[in-house]
């Protein structure tokens, strides 16, 4: 590891704090020192831009002003307020941790590093952020922004994805924090990475510590930090069913709830299935895709007939990228022959050839009476139901668009 001079460290801390005092943003979680609110903001800010988080944060603390309120709330309410932020396990972990605080610490975030670190969903960075910002403890809070700043200023050329590099940077931050200024210093360090020392085209001429920045002096400001590239997300082509109701279900859409565990647990979605053979990432032609989608829905106990392609959409997780093709479907209600029925689970890879359609799949619909209740896990919804059910953003957008078109407002 590179050896850093005492002068360089003192200069960095002094100038950074001066800059922060003059230039810090007025953010809602900075208007108080409530540890609960600071904790919420730090969880929301993971993988999410500040401008996106602000309205979510304001709505969240208005609905859950105390740890007890969050701990006692129905999970559906928590997920609904998180809707659109993504990474929904953050919301579930936050509520679980709130229950831990109520049970173990009387409803107050403890001023104890080990106790905070033991909470569900609270890793080393969040622990350091809570302890330093809320309690002014000299704990490091090293995230991507901070590692980028330190890599450039101190010309640290080790891979920031390595645990040893993170440990070195945490040790370095402990040395840099001026006595009694941990809260402001860690926020200043985050602020510099967010606003000035950005991933691309860093604003070196406006940087308060540019004079002694080793990375800039070496011409490395745009090539640091060194970071192993993450494996790209796996591509998955999926067919989505936009099923319109008829008769008693007229004006409604059929949705389903995801399983209690796993990806997007317990959230609502439009029915969809993975299509194409293992390793295939391209679009499946419309006709075979609709045939296969009909068979998939039948296997789930849903009688619906895909009638036309509507649009494409996409949704990216940390490890998966969904390429979605949306098909408008009609609720099927007349008796037809049950031919070609296939047993397909919602998340199974399809045993399916893209070279040709499966003749008969579209007529593989069992007899159903008009108005029969949907199978377990499914329900018909109106536009008003969108106020209470939590959907991943891609499905929220598709359903909102559907009802807007029906109402003639889009």
mmCIF file of C-alpha atoms in Angstrom:
data_model
loop_
_atom_site.group_PDB
_atom_site.id
_atom_site.type_symbol
_atom_site.label_atom_id
_atom_site.label_comp_id
_atom_site.label_asym_id
_atom_site.label_seq_id
_atom_site.Cartn_x
_atom_site.Cartn_y
_atom_site.Cartn_z
ATOM 1 C CA UNK A 1 0.000 0.000 0.000
ATOM 2 C CA UNK A 2 1.087 3.586 -0.677
ATOM 3 C CA UNK A 3 2.520 5.607 2.223
ATOM 4 C CA UNK A 4 0.741 8.941 2.716
ATOM 5 C CA UNK A 5 2.369 11.997 4.309
ATOM 6 C CA UNK A 6 0.997 13.657 7.421
ATOM 7 C CA UNK A 7 0.866 16.984 5.588
ATOM 8 C CA UNK A 8 -1.240 15.499 2.801
ATOM 9 C CA UNK A 9 -3.682 14.008 5.317
ATOM 10 C CA UNK A 10 -4.044 17.215 7.352
ATOM 11 C CA UNK A 11 -4.557 19.285 4.238
ATOM 12 C CA UNK A 12 -7.249 16.897 3.007
ATOM 13 C CA UNK A 13 -9.249 16.936 6.266
ATOM 14 C CA UNK A 14 -8.980 20.700 6.796
ATOM 15 C CA UNK A 15 -9.896 21.777 3.264
ATOM 16 C CA UNK A 16 -12.638 19.164 2.910
ATOM 17 C CA UNK A 17 -14.435 20.336 6.055
ATOM 18 C CA UNK A 18 -14.123 23.988 5.043
ATOM 19 C CA UNK A 19 -15.633 23.188 1.663
ATOM 20 C CA UNK A 20 -18.469 21.172 3.209
ATOM 21 C CA UNK A 21 -19.354 23.956 5.639
ATOM 22 C CA UNK A 22 -19.713 26.371 2.700
ATOM 23 C CA UNK A 23 -21.275 24.071 0.114
ATOM 24 C CA UNK A 24 -23.237 21.231 1.702
ATOM 25 C CA UNK A 25 -26.626 20.460 0.233
ATOM 26 C CA UNK A 26 -29.800 21.039 2.213
ATOM 27 C CA UNK A 27 -31.089 17.458 2.422
ATOM 28 C CA UNK A 28 -34.065 16.452 4.606
ATOM 29 C CA UNK A 29 -32.116 13.901 6.648
ATOM 30 C CA UNK A 30 -29.497 16.546 7.464
ATOM 31 C CA UNK A 31 -32.002 18.806 9.221
ATOM 32 C CA UNK A 32 -31.902 16.772 12.416
ATOM 33 C CA UNK A 33 -29.804 14.157 14.172
ATOM 34 C CA UNK A 34 -32.545 11.564 14.599
ATOM 35 C CA UNK A 35 -30.671 8.235 14.273
ATOM 36 C CA UNK A 36 -33.780 6.511 12.899
ATOM 37 C CA UNK A 37 -34.162 9.007 10.057
ATOM 38 C CA UNK A 38 -30.455 8.895 9.256
ATOM 39 C CA UNK A 39 -30.665 5.100 9.169
ATOM 40 C CA UNK A 40 -33.645 5.225 6.773
ATOM 41 C CA UNK A 41 -31.856 7.657 4.473
ATOM 42 C CA UNK A 42 -28.722 5.522 4.330
ATOM 43 C CA UNK A 43 -30.696 2.405 3.432
ATOM 44 C CA UNK A 44 -32.641 4.253 0.728
ATOM 45 C CA UNK A 45 -29.493 5.812 -0.720
ATOM 46 C CA UNK A 46 -27.916 2.427 -1.409
ATOM 47 C CA UNK A 47 -27.809 2.044 -5.205
ATOM 48 C CA UNK A 48 -30.158 5.040 -5.574
ATOM 49 C CA UNK A 49 -29.659 8.708 -6.481
ATOM 50 C CA UNK A 50 -30.298 11.449 -3.917
ATOM 51 C CA UNK A 51 -32.895 13.220 -6.070
ATOM 52 C CA UNK A 52 -34.869 9.986 -6.351
ATOM 53 C CA UNK A 53 -34.674 9.266 -2.621
ATOM 54 C CA UNK A 54 -35.876 12.641 -1.282
ATOM 55 C CA UNK A 55 -39.634 12.237 -1.965
ATOM 56 C CA UNK A 56 -39.551 8.604 -0.831
ATOM 57 C CA UNK A 57 -37.808 9.590 2.395
ATOM 58 C CA UNK A 58 -40.327 12.338 3.134
ATOM 59 C CA UNK A 59 -43.304 10.043 2.535
ATOM 60 C CA UNK A 60 -41.728 7.228 4.544
ATOM 61 C CA UNK A 61 -41.054 9.223 7.725
ATOM 62 C CA UNK A 62 -44.483 10.859 7.461
ATOM 63 C CA UNK A 63 -46.084 7.401 7.506
ATOM 64 C CA UNK A 64 -43.588 5.854 9.951
ATOM 65 C CA UNK A 65 -42.356 8.690 12.226
ATOM 66 C CA UNK A 66 -41.051 6.277 14.863
ATOM 67 C CA UNK A 67 -39.339 2.913 14.957
ATOM 68 C CA UNK A 68 -42.383 1.472 16.682
ATOM 69 C CA UNK A 69 -44.646 2.632 13.836
ATOM 70 C CA UNK A 70 -42.452 0.890 11.282
ATOM 71 C CA UNK A 71 -42.111 -2.271 13.346
ATOM 72 C CA UNK A 72 -45.886 -2.604 13.789
ATOM 73 C CA UNK A 73 -46.928 -1.762 10.218
ATOM 74 C CA UNK A 74 -48.229 -4.398 7.767
ATOM 75 C CA UNK A 75 -45.449 -5.384 5.401
ATOM 76 C CA UNK A 76 -47.713 -4.509 2.462
ATOM 77 C CA UNK A 77 -47.760 -0.872 3.608
ATOM 78 C CA UNK A 78 -43.981 -0.775 3.856
ATOM 79 C CA UNK A 79 -43.525 -2.256 0.386
ATOM 80 C CA UNK A 80 -46.090 0.120 -1.109
ATOM 81 C CA UNK A 81 -44.180 3.139 0.200
ATOM 82 C CA UNK A 82 -40.963 1.604 -1.189
ATOM 83 C CA UNK A 83 -42.575 0.919 -4.581
ATOM 84 C CA UNK A 84 -40.330 2.143 -7.382
ATOM 85 C CA UNK A 85 -37.126 2.360 -5.321
ATOM 86 C CA UNK A 86 -36.108 -1.199 -6.176
ATOM 87 C CA UNK A 87 -33.986 -3.617 -4.146
ATOM 88 C CA UNK A 88 -37.031 -4.406 -2.035
ATOM 89 C CA UNK A 89 -35.122 -6.617 0.380
ATOM 90 C CA UNK A 90 -33.861 -3.306 1.813
ATOM 91 C CA UNK A 91 -37.394 -2.446 2.951
ATOM 92 C CA UNK A 92 -38.016 -5.879 4.459
ATOM 93 C CA UNK A 93 -34.679 -5.872 6.261
ATOM 94 C CA UNK A 94 -35.342 -2.365 7.553
ATOM 95 C CA UNK A 95 -38.647 -3.426 9.060
ATOM 96 C CA UNK A 96 -37.111 -6.580 10.551
ATOM 97 C CA UNK A 97 -34.356 -4.475 12.091
ATOM 98 C CA UNK A 98 -36.931 -2.027 13.462
ATOM 99 C CA UNK A 99 -38.571 -4.949 15.259
ATOM 100 C CA UNK A 100 -35.151 -5.910 16.648
ATOM 101 C CA UNK A 101 -34.654 -2.381 17.978
ATOM 102 C CA UNK A 102 -38.069 -2.429 19.657
ATOM 103 C CA UNK A 103 -37.452 -5.831 21.233
ATOM 104 C CA UNK A 104 -33.803 -5.386 22.233
ATOM 105 C CA UNK A 105 -33.310 -1.644 22.662
ATOM 106 C CA UNK A 106 -36.637 -0.199 23.751
ATOM 107 C CA UNK A 107 -37.362 1.388 20.388
ATOM 108 C CA UNK A 108 -34.233 3.578 20.333
ATOM 109 C CA UNK A 109 -31.311 3.127 17.932
ATOM 110 C CA UNK A 110 -28.463 2.164 20.291
ATOM 111 C CA UNK A 111 -25.360 4.302 20.564
ATOM 112 C CA UNK A 112 -23.263 1.175 20.272
ATOM 113 C CA UNK A 113 -21.351 0.097 17.182
ATOM 114 C CA UNK A 114 -21.657 -3.649 17.750
ATOM 115 C CA UNK A 115 -25.378 -3.439 18.497
ATOM 116 C CA UNK A 116 -26.048 -1.427 15.340
ATOM 117 C CA UNK A 117 -23.907 -3.792 13.255
ATOM 118 C CA UNK A 118 -26.016 -6.712 14.496
ATOM 119 C CA UNK A 119 -29.228 -5.305 13.006
ATOM 120 C CA UNK A 120 -30.713 -6.989 9.939
ATOM 121 C CA UNK A 121 -29.486 -5.442 6.695
ATOM 122 C CA UNK A 122 -26.930 -3.168 8.374
ATOM 123 C CA UNK A 123 -23.466 -3.779 6.942
ATOM 124 C CA UNK A 124 -20.119 -2.125 7.727
ATOM 125 C CA UNK A 125 -20.825 1.005 5.655
ATOM 126 C CA UNK A 126 -24.292 1.620 7.121
ATOM 127 C CA UNK A 127 -22.982 0.957 10.624
ATOM 128 C CA UNK A 128 -20.262 3.549 10.132
ATOM 129 C CA UNK A 129 -22.695 6.051 8.637
ATOM 130 C CA UNK A 130 -25.188 5.739 11.504
ATOM 131 C CA UNK A 131 -22.555 5.855 14.230
ATOM 132 C CA UNK A 132 -20.659 8.798 12.735
ATOM 133 C CA UNK A 133 -23.521 10.931 11.411
ATOM 134 C CA UNK A 134 -26.054 10.338 14.185
ATOM 135 C CA UNK A 135 -23.726 9.891 17.175
ATOM 136 C CA UNK A 136 -20.561 11.652 15.940
ATOM 137 C CA UNK A 137 -18.480 8.545 16.621
ATOM 138 C CA UNK A 138 -15.150 8.355 14.712
ATOM 139 C CA UNK A 139 -16.215 5.341 12.643
ATOM 140 C CA UNK A 140 -15.403 4.992 8.910
ATOM 141 C CA UNK A 141 -18.263 4.886 6.398
ATOM 142 C CA UNK A 142 -16.603 3.638 3.230
ATOM 143 C CA UNK A 143 -18.820 3.269 0.173
ATOM 144 C CA UNK A 144 -18.165 3.568 -3.565
ATOM 145 C CA UNK A 145 -18.022 7.365 -3.501
ATOM 146 C CA UNK A 146 -15.531 7.360 -0.637
ATOM 147 C CA UNK A 147 -13.311 4.694 -2.209
ATOM 148 C CA UNK A 148 -13.198 6.674 -5.436
ATOM 149 C CA UNK A 149 -12.129 9.869 -3.642
ATOM 150 C CA UNK A 150 -9.476 8.122 -1.571
ATOM 151 C CA UNK A 151 -8.137 6.140 -4.542
ATOM 152 C CA UNK A 152 -7.599 9.316 -6.506
ATOM 153 C CA UNK A 153 -6.366 11.658 -3.778
ATOM 154 C CA UNK A 154 -3.926 9.173 -2.266
ATOM 155 C CA UNK A 155 -3.152 7.347 -5.554
ATOM 156 C CA UNK A 156 -4.267 3.973 -4.229
ATOM 157 C CA UNK A 157 -3.939 1.535 -7.130
ATOM 158 C CA UNK A 158 -5.179 -1.622 -5.443
ATOM 159 C CA UNK A 159 -8.462 -3.142 -6.611
ATOM 160 C CA UNK A 160 -11.273 -1.621 -4.512
ATOM 161 C CA UNK A 161 -13.255 -4.850 -4.836
ATOM 162 C CA UNK A 162 -10.725 -6.588 -2.592
ATOM 163 C CA UNK A 163 -11.400 -6.789 1.128
ATOM 164 C CA UNK A 164 -7.828 -5.804 1.913
ATOM 165 C CA UNK A 165 -8.230 -2.532 -0.003
ATOM 166 C CA UNK A 166 -11.444 -1.682 1.816
ATOM 167 C CA UNK A 167 -9.794 -2.452 5.159
ATOM 168 C CA UNK A 168 -6.892 -0.156 4.250
ATOM 169 C CA UNK A 169 -9.309 2.650 3.354
ATOM 170 C CA UNK A 170 -11.288 2.206 6.565
ATOM 171 C CA UNK A 171 -8.058 2.506 8.524
ATOM 172 C CA UNK A 172 -7.128 5.592 6.509
ATOM 173 C CA UNK A 173 -10.487 7.268 7.212
ATOM 174 C CA UNK A 174 -9.997 6.719 10.946
ATOM 175 C CA UNK A 175 -6.737 8.658 10.666
ATOM 176 C CA UNK A 176 -8.344 11.443 8.639
ATOM 177 C CA UNK A 177 -11.358 12.150 10.891
ATOM 178 C CA UNK A 178 -10.597 15.280 12.966
ATOM 179 C CA UNK A 179 -11.447 14.961 16.644
ATOM 180 C CA UNK A 180 -15.087 15.745 17.315
ATOM 181 C CA UNK A 181 -15.947 16.174 13.599
ATOM 182 C CA UNK A 182 -16.829 12.631 12.525
ATOM 183 C CA UNK A 183 -20.393 13.504 11.476
ATOM 184 C CA UNK A 184 -19.416 16.399 9.215
ATOM 185 C CA UNK A 185 -16.258 14.717 7.905
ATOM 186 C CA UNK A 186 -17.932 11.527 6.697
ATOM 187 C CA UNK A 187 -20.761 13.478 5.105
ATOM 188 C CA UNK A 188 -18.230 15.794 3.455
ATOM 189 C CA UNK A 189 -16.339 12.828 2.043
ATOM 190 C CA UNK A 190 -19.557 11.361 0.605
ATOM 191 C CA UNK A 191 -20.556 14.776 -0.765
ATOM 192 C CA UNK A 192 -17.240 15.274 -2.531
ATOM 193 C CA UNK A 193 -17.599 11.908 -4.276
ATOM 194 C CA UNK A 194 -21.194 12.596 -5.268
ATOM 195 C CA UNK A 195 -20.767 16.141 -6.597
ATOM 196 C CA UNK A 196 -17.126 16.739 -7.570
ATOM 197 C CA UNK A 197 -15.010 13.581 -7.703
ATOM 198 C CA UNK A 198 -17.529 11.826 -9.937
ATOM 199 C CA UNK A 199 -16.984 8.491 -11.721
ATOM 200 C CA UNK A 200 -16.619 10.157 -15.111
ATOM 201 C CA UNK A 201 -15.218 13.613 -15.908
ATOM 202 C CA UNK A 202 -14.309 14.590 -12.315
ATOM 203 C CA UNK A 203 -14.527 18.340 -11.672
ATOM 204 C CA UNK A 204 -10.911 18.730 -10.580
ATOM 205 C CA UNK A 205 -10.789 22.520 -11.043
ATOM 206 C CA UNK A 206 -13.523 22.998 -8.428
ATOM 207 C CA UNK A 207 -12.217 20.359 -6.025
ATOM 208 C CA UNK A 208 -11.238 21.759 -2.616
ATOM 209 C CA UNK A 209 -8.328 19.299 -2.258
ATOM 210 C CA UNK A 210 -6.974 19.336 -5.817
ATOM 211 C CA UNK A 211 -3.638 20.905 -4.859
ATOM 212 C CA UNK A 212 -2.361 17.767 -3.128
ATOM 213 C CA UNK A 213 -4.357 15.165 -5.088
ATOM 214 C CA UNK A 214 -1.800 12.537 -6.065
ATOM 215 C CA UNK A 215 -4.080 10.996 -8.677
ATOM 216 C CA UNK A 216 -4.537 14.322 -10.486
ATOM 217 C CA UNK A 217 -0.827 15.126 -10.322
ATOM 218 C CA UNK A 218 -0.079 11.715 -11.850
ATOM 219 C CA UNK A 219 -2.730 12.137 -14.555
ATOM 220 C CA UNK A 220 -4.702 9.189 -13.163
ATOM 221 C CA UNK A 221 -7.884 10.992 -12.062
ATOM 222 C CA UNK A 222 -9.990 9.359 -14.780
ATOM 223 C CA UNK A 223 -8.491 5.869 -14.548
ATOM 224 C CA UNK A 224 -8.827 5.441 -10.797
ATOM 225 C CA UNK A 225 -10.163 3.644 -8.873
ATOM 226 C CA UNK A 226 -9.011 0.228 -10.030
ATOM 227 C CA UNK A 227 -12.071 -2.000 -9.946
ATOM 228 C CA UNK A 228 -12.687 -5.534 -11.160
ATOM 229 C CA UNK A 229 -15.604 -5.492 -13.565
ATOM 230 C CA UNK A 230 -18.696 -7.176 -12.227
ATOM 231 C CA UNK A 231 -20.183 -10.060 -14.169
ATOM 232 C CA UNK A 232 -22.941 -8.694 -16.432
ATOM 233 C CA UNK A 233 -26.499 -9.656 -15.488
ATOM 234 C CA UNK A 234 -27.925 -12.756 -17.120
ATOM 235 C CA UNK A 235 -30.329 -11.932 -19.950
ATOM 236 C CA UNK A 236 -33.778 -13.509 -19.751
ATOM 237 C CA UNK A 237 -36.415 -13.173 -22.471
ATOM 238 C CA UNK A 238 -39.894 -13.225 -20.910
ATOM 239 C CA UNK A 239 -43.451 -13.129 -22.180
ATOM 240 C CA UNK A 240 -45.881 -11.025 -20.153
ATOM 241 C CA UNK A 241 -49.662 -11.471 -20.122
ATOM 242 C CA UNK A 242 -51.804 -8.337 -19.963
ATOM 243 C CA UNK A 243 -55.090 -10.160 -19.308
ATOM 244 C CA UNK A 244 -58.261 -8.086 -19.704
ATOM 245 C CA UNK A 245 -61.318 -9.220 -17.838
ATOM 246 C CA UNK A 246 -64.803 -9.683 -19.294
ATOM 247 C CA UNK A 247 -68.270 -10.013 -17.844
ATOM 248 C CA UNK A 248 -68.055 -9.557 -14.085
ATOM 249 C CA UNK A 249 -64.352 -8.749 -14.488
ATOM 250 C CA UNK A 250 -64.772 -6.149 -17.230
ATOM 251 C CA UNK A 251 -62.427 -3.200 -16.848
ATOM 252 C CA UNK A 252 -60.012 -5.158 -14.674
ATOM 253 C CA UNK A 253 -56.626 -6.790 -15.110
ATOM 254 C CA UNK A 254 -55.433 -10.119 -13.758
ATOM 255 C CA UNK A 255 -52.334 -9.961 -11.547
ATOM 256 C CA UNK A 256 -50.559 -12.454 -9.341
ATOM 257 C CA UNK A 257 -48.563 -12.305 -6.128
ATOM 258 C CA UNK A 258 -45.013 -13.615 -6.076
ATOM 259 C CA UNK A 259 -43.936 -16.307 -3.584
ATOM 260 C CA UNK A 260 -43.221 -15.413 0.044
ATOM 261 C CA UNK A 261 -39.471 -15.889 -0.440
ATOM 262 C CA UNK A 262 -36.994 -15.062 -3.161
ATOM 263 C CA UNK A 263 -36.832 -12.341 -5.800
ATOM 264 C CA UNK A 264 -39.450 -9.585 -5.283
ATOM 265 C CA UNK A 265 -41.052 -11.658 -2.534
ATOM 266 C CA UNK A 266 -44.807 -11.092 -2.001
ATOM 267 C CA UNK A 267 -44.996 -8.252 -4.521
ATOM 268 C CA UNK A 268 -47.660 -8.183 -7.244
ATOM 269 C CA UNK A 269 -46.992 -8.487 -10.964
ATOM 270 C CA UNK A 270 -48.480 -9.247 -14.344
ATOM 271 C CA UNK A 271 -48.235 -12.974 -15.109
ATOM 272 C CA UNK A 272 -45.109 -13.776 -17.116
ATOM 273 C CA UNK A 273 -42.852 -16.669 -18.043
ATOM 274 C CA UNK A 274 -39.300 -17.288 -19.152
ATOM 275 C CA UNK A 275 -39.162 -18.378 -22.805
ATOM 276 C CA UNK A 276 -36.485 -19.750 -25.097
ATOM 277 C CA UNK A 277 -33.970 -22.540 -24.517
ATOM 278 C CA UNK A 278 -31.065 -22.332 -22.068
ATOM 279 C CA UNK A 279 -28.693 -19.554 -23.094
ATOM 280 C CA UNK A 280 -31.048 -18.029 -25.673
ATOM 281 C CA UNK A 281 -31.342 -14.242 -25.270
ATOM 282 C CA UNK A 282 -33.186 -13.130 -28.410
ATOM 283 C CA UNK A 283 -36.898 -12.451 -28.917
ATOM 284 C CA UNK A 284 -39.188 -15.400 -29.560
ATOM 285 C CA UNK A 285 -41.481 -14.902 -32.603
ATOM 286 C CA UNK A 286 -44.940 -13.656 -31.638
ATOM 287 C CA UNK A 287 -47.047 -16.668 -32.649
ATOM 288 C CA UNK A 288 -45.056 -19.371 -30.835
ATOM 289 C CA UNK A 289 -44.575 -17.016 -27.889
ATOM 290 C CA UNK A 290 -48.342 -16.509 -27.585
ATOM 291 C CA UNK A 291 -48.990 -20.241 -27.901
ATOM 292 C CA UNK A 292 -46.496 -20.985 -25.182
ATOM 293 C CA UNK A 293 -47.812 -18.218 -22.954
ATOM 294 C CA UNK A 294 -51.339 -19.633 -23.230
ATOM 295 C CA UNK A 295 -50.084 -23.063 -22.194
ATOM 296 C CA UNK A 296 -48.156 -21.561 -19.303
ATOM 297 C CA UNK A 297 -51.213 -19.694 -18.051
ATOM 298 C CA UNK A 298 -53.313 -22.844 -18.345
ATOM 299 C CA UNK A 299 -50.795 -24.746 -16.219
ATOM 300 C CA UNK A 300 -51.303 -22.088 -13.538
ATOM 301 C CA UNK A 301 -55.077 -22.491 -13.761
ATOM 302 C CA UNK A 302 -55.644 -19.281 -15.717
ATOM 303 C CA UNK A 303 -57.826 -19.429 -18.834
ATOM 304 C CA UNK A 304 -56.710 -16.648 -21.137
ATOM 305 C CA UNK A 305 -56.095 -16.199 -24.860
ATOM 306 C CA UNK A 306 -53.160 -14.033 -26.060
ATOM 307 C CA UNK A 307 -54.366 -11.968 -29.029
ATOM 308 C CA UNK A 308 -51.627 -9.490 -29.968
ATOM 309 C CA UNK A 309 -48.201 -8.102 -29.134
ATOM 310 C CA UNK A 310 -48.423 -4.774 -27.275
ATOM 311 C CA UNK A 311 -44.933 -3.512 -26.493
ATOM 312 C CA UNK A 312 -41.499 -4.303 -25.109
ATOM 313 C CA UNK A 313 -40.165 -3.431 -21.671
ATOM 314 C CA UNK A 314 -37.167 -4.293 -19.542
ATOM 315 C CA UNK A 315 -36.194 -4.607 -15.907
ATOM 316 C CA UNK A 316 -32.697 -5.027 -14.487
ATOM 317 C CA UNK A 317 -31.705 -6.637 -11.212
ATOM 318 C CA UNK A 318 -28.138 -6.955 -9.942
ATOM 319 C CA UNK A 319 -27.811 -10.411 -11.545
ATOM 320 C CA UNK A 320 -30.662 -10.663 -14.078
ATOM 321 C CA UNK A 321 -31.907 -8.506 -16.943
ATOM 322 C CA UNK A 322 -35.469 -9.191 -18.060
ATOM 323 C CA UNK A 323 -36.266 -8.541 -21.723
ATOM 324 C CA UNK A 324 -40.065 -8.417 -21.614
ATOM 325 C CA UNK A 325 -42.497 -8.743 -24.508
ATOM 326 C CA UNK A 326 -46.018 -7.846 -23.445
ATOM 327 C CA UNK A 327 -49.036 -9.545 -25.027
ATOM 328 C CA UNK A 328 -52.641 -8.443 -24.652
ATOM 329 C CA UNK A 329 -54.800 -11.369 -23.609
ATOM 330 C CA UNK A 330 -58.516 -11.991 -23.293
ATOM 331 C CA UNK A 331 -60.162 -13.808 -20.441
ATOM 332 C CA UNK A 332 -61.346 -17.150 -21.868
ATOM 333 C CA UNK A 333 -64.766 -18.332 -20.818
ATOM 334 C CA UNK A 334 -66.099 -20.837 -23.336
ATOM 335 C CA UNK A 335 -65.584 -24.617 -23.199
ATOM 336 C CA UNK A 336 -62.714 -25.802 -25.384
ATOM 337 C CA UNK A 337 -60.673 -28.931 -25.758
ATOM 338 C CA UNK A 338 -57.887 -29.396 -23.204
ATOM 339 C CA UNK A 339 -55.178 -30.410 -25.643
ATOM 340 C CA UNK A 340 -51.463 -29.944 -25.300
ATOM 341 C CA UNK A 341 -51.597 -28.937 -21.659
ATOM 342 C CA UNK A 342 -48.102 -28.387 -20.226
ATOM 343 C CA UNK A 343 -46.882 -28.289 -16.661
ATOM 344 C CA UNK A 344 -44.875 -25.092 -16.367
ATOM 345 C CA UNK A 345 -43.947 -23.303 -13.136
ATOM 346 C CA UNK A 346 -43.850 -19.505 -13.159
ATOM 347 C CA UNK A 347 -40.090 -19.283 -12.797
ATOM 348 C CA UNK A 348 -39.121 -22.469 -14.691
ATOM 349 C CA UNK A 349 -36.996 -22.356 -17.830
ATOM 350 C CA UNK A 350 -39.237 -23.309 -20.731
ATOM 351 C CA UNK A 351 -38.698 -26.626 -22.515
ATOM 352 C CA UNK A 352 -39.409 -24.913 -25.762
ATOM 353 C CA UNK A 353 -38.159 -24.757 -29.328
ATOM 354 C CA UNK A 354 -38.184 -21.347 -30.965
ATOM 355 C CA UNK A 355 -38.191 -22.936 -34.426
ATOM 356 C CA UNK A 356 -41.920 -23.418 -34.517
ATOM 357 C CA UNK A 357 -45.148 -22.960 -32.598
ATOM 358 C CA UNK A 358 -46.806 -25.740 -30.661
ATOM 359 C CA UNK A 359 -50.028 -26.236 -32.625
ATOM 360 C CA UNK A 360 -52.981 -26.551 -30.345
ATOM 361 C CA UNK A 361 -51.537 -24.616 -27.427
ATOM 362 C CA UNK A 362 -53.900 -21.714 -28.042
ATOM 363 C CA UNK A 363 -56.890 -24.049 -27.787
ATOM 364 C CA UNK A 364 -55.521 -25.865 -24.754
ATOM 365 C CA UNK A 365 -57.968 -24.134 -22.438
ATOM 366 C CA UNK A 366 -60.128 -26.030 -19.983
ATOM 367 C CA UNK A 367 -63.790 -25.314 -19.391
ATOM 368 C CA UNK A 368 -64.510 -22.297 -17.195
ATOM 369 C CA UNK A 369 -67.695 -20.641 -16.034
ATOM 370 C CA UNK A 370 -68.071 -16.913 -16.481
ATOM 371 C CA UNK A 371 -66.882 -15.050 -13.384
ATOM 372 C CA UNK A 372 -65.078 -17.987 -11.780
ATOM 373 C CA UNK A 373 -62.615 -16.835 -9.117
ATOM 374 C CA UNK A 374 -58.981 -16.848 -10.260
ATOM 375 C CA UNK A 375 -56.573 -19.461 -8.873
ATOM 376 C CA UNK A 376 -54.749 -18.946 -5.587
ATOM 377 C CA UNK A 377 -52.246 -16.128 -5.751
ATOM 378 C CA UNK A 378 -54.109 -14.336 -8.534
ATOM 379 C CA UNK A 379 -56.680 -11.556 -8.358
ATOM 380 C CA UNK A 380 -58.540 -9.156 -10.626
ATOM 381 C CA UNK A 381 -57.713 -5.518 -9.969
ATOM 382 C CA UNK A 382 -59.178 -2.165 -10.866
ATOM 383 C CA UNK A 383 -57.208 1.065 -11.115
ATOM 384 C CA UNK A 384 -58.184 1.892 -7.514
ATOM 385 C CA UNK A 385 -56.401 -1.242 -6.279
ATOM 386 C CA UNK A 386 -53.093 0.271 -7.408
ATOM 387 C CA UNK A 387 -53.221 2.491 -4.321
ATOM 388 C CA UNK A 388 -52.754 -0.453 -1.975
ATOM 389 C CA UNK A 389 -50.860 -3.192 -3.847
ATOM 390 C CA UNK A 390 -47.078 -2.965 -4.299
ATOM 391 C CA UNK A 391 -45.665 -3.678 -7.759
ATOM 392 C CA UNK A 392 -42.091 -3.696 -9.139
ATOM 393 C CA UNK A 393 -41.643 -0.545 -11.209
ATOM 394 C CA UNK A 394 -41.769 -2.214 -14.620
ATOM 395 C CA UNK A 395 -45.200 -3.734 -13.887
ATOM 396 C CA UNK A 396 -46.391 -0.576 -12.146
ATOM 397 C CA UNK A 397 -45.575 1.378 -15.322
ATOM 398 C CA UNK A 398 -47.248 -1.156 -17.627
ATOM 399 C CA UNK A 399 -50.454 -1.299 -15.584
ATOM 400 C CA UNK A 400 -50.606 2.465 -15.075
ATOM 401 C CA UNK A 401 -50.183 2.921 -18.827
ATOM 402 C CA UNK A 402 -52.964 0.406 -19.520
ATOM 403 C CA UNK A 403 -55.520 2.138 -17.300
ATOM 404 C CA UNK A 404 -54.496 5.574 -18.619
ATOM 405 C CA UNK A 405 -55.115 4.429 -22.193
ATOM 406 C CA UNK A 406 -58.472 2.945 -21.226
ATOM 407 C CA UNK A 407 -59.438 6.247 -19.605
ATOM 408 C CA UNK A 408 -58.232 8.202 -22.645
ATOM 409 C CA UNK A 409 -55.705 10.195 -20.596
ATOM 410 C CA UNK A 410 -52.664 8.870 -22.464
#
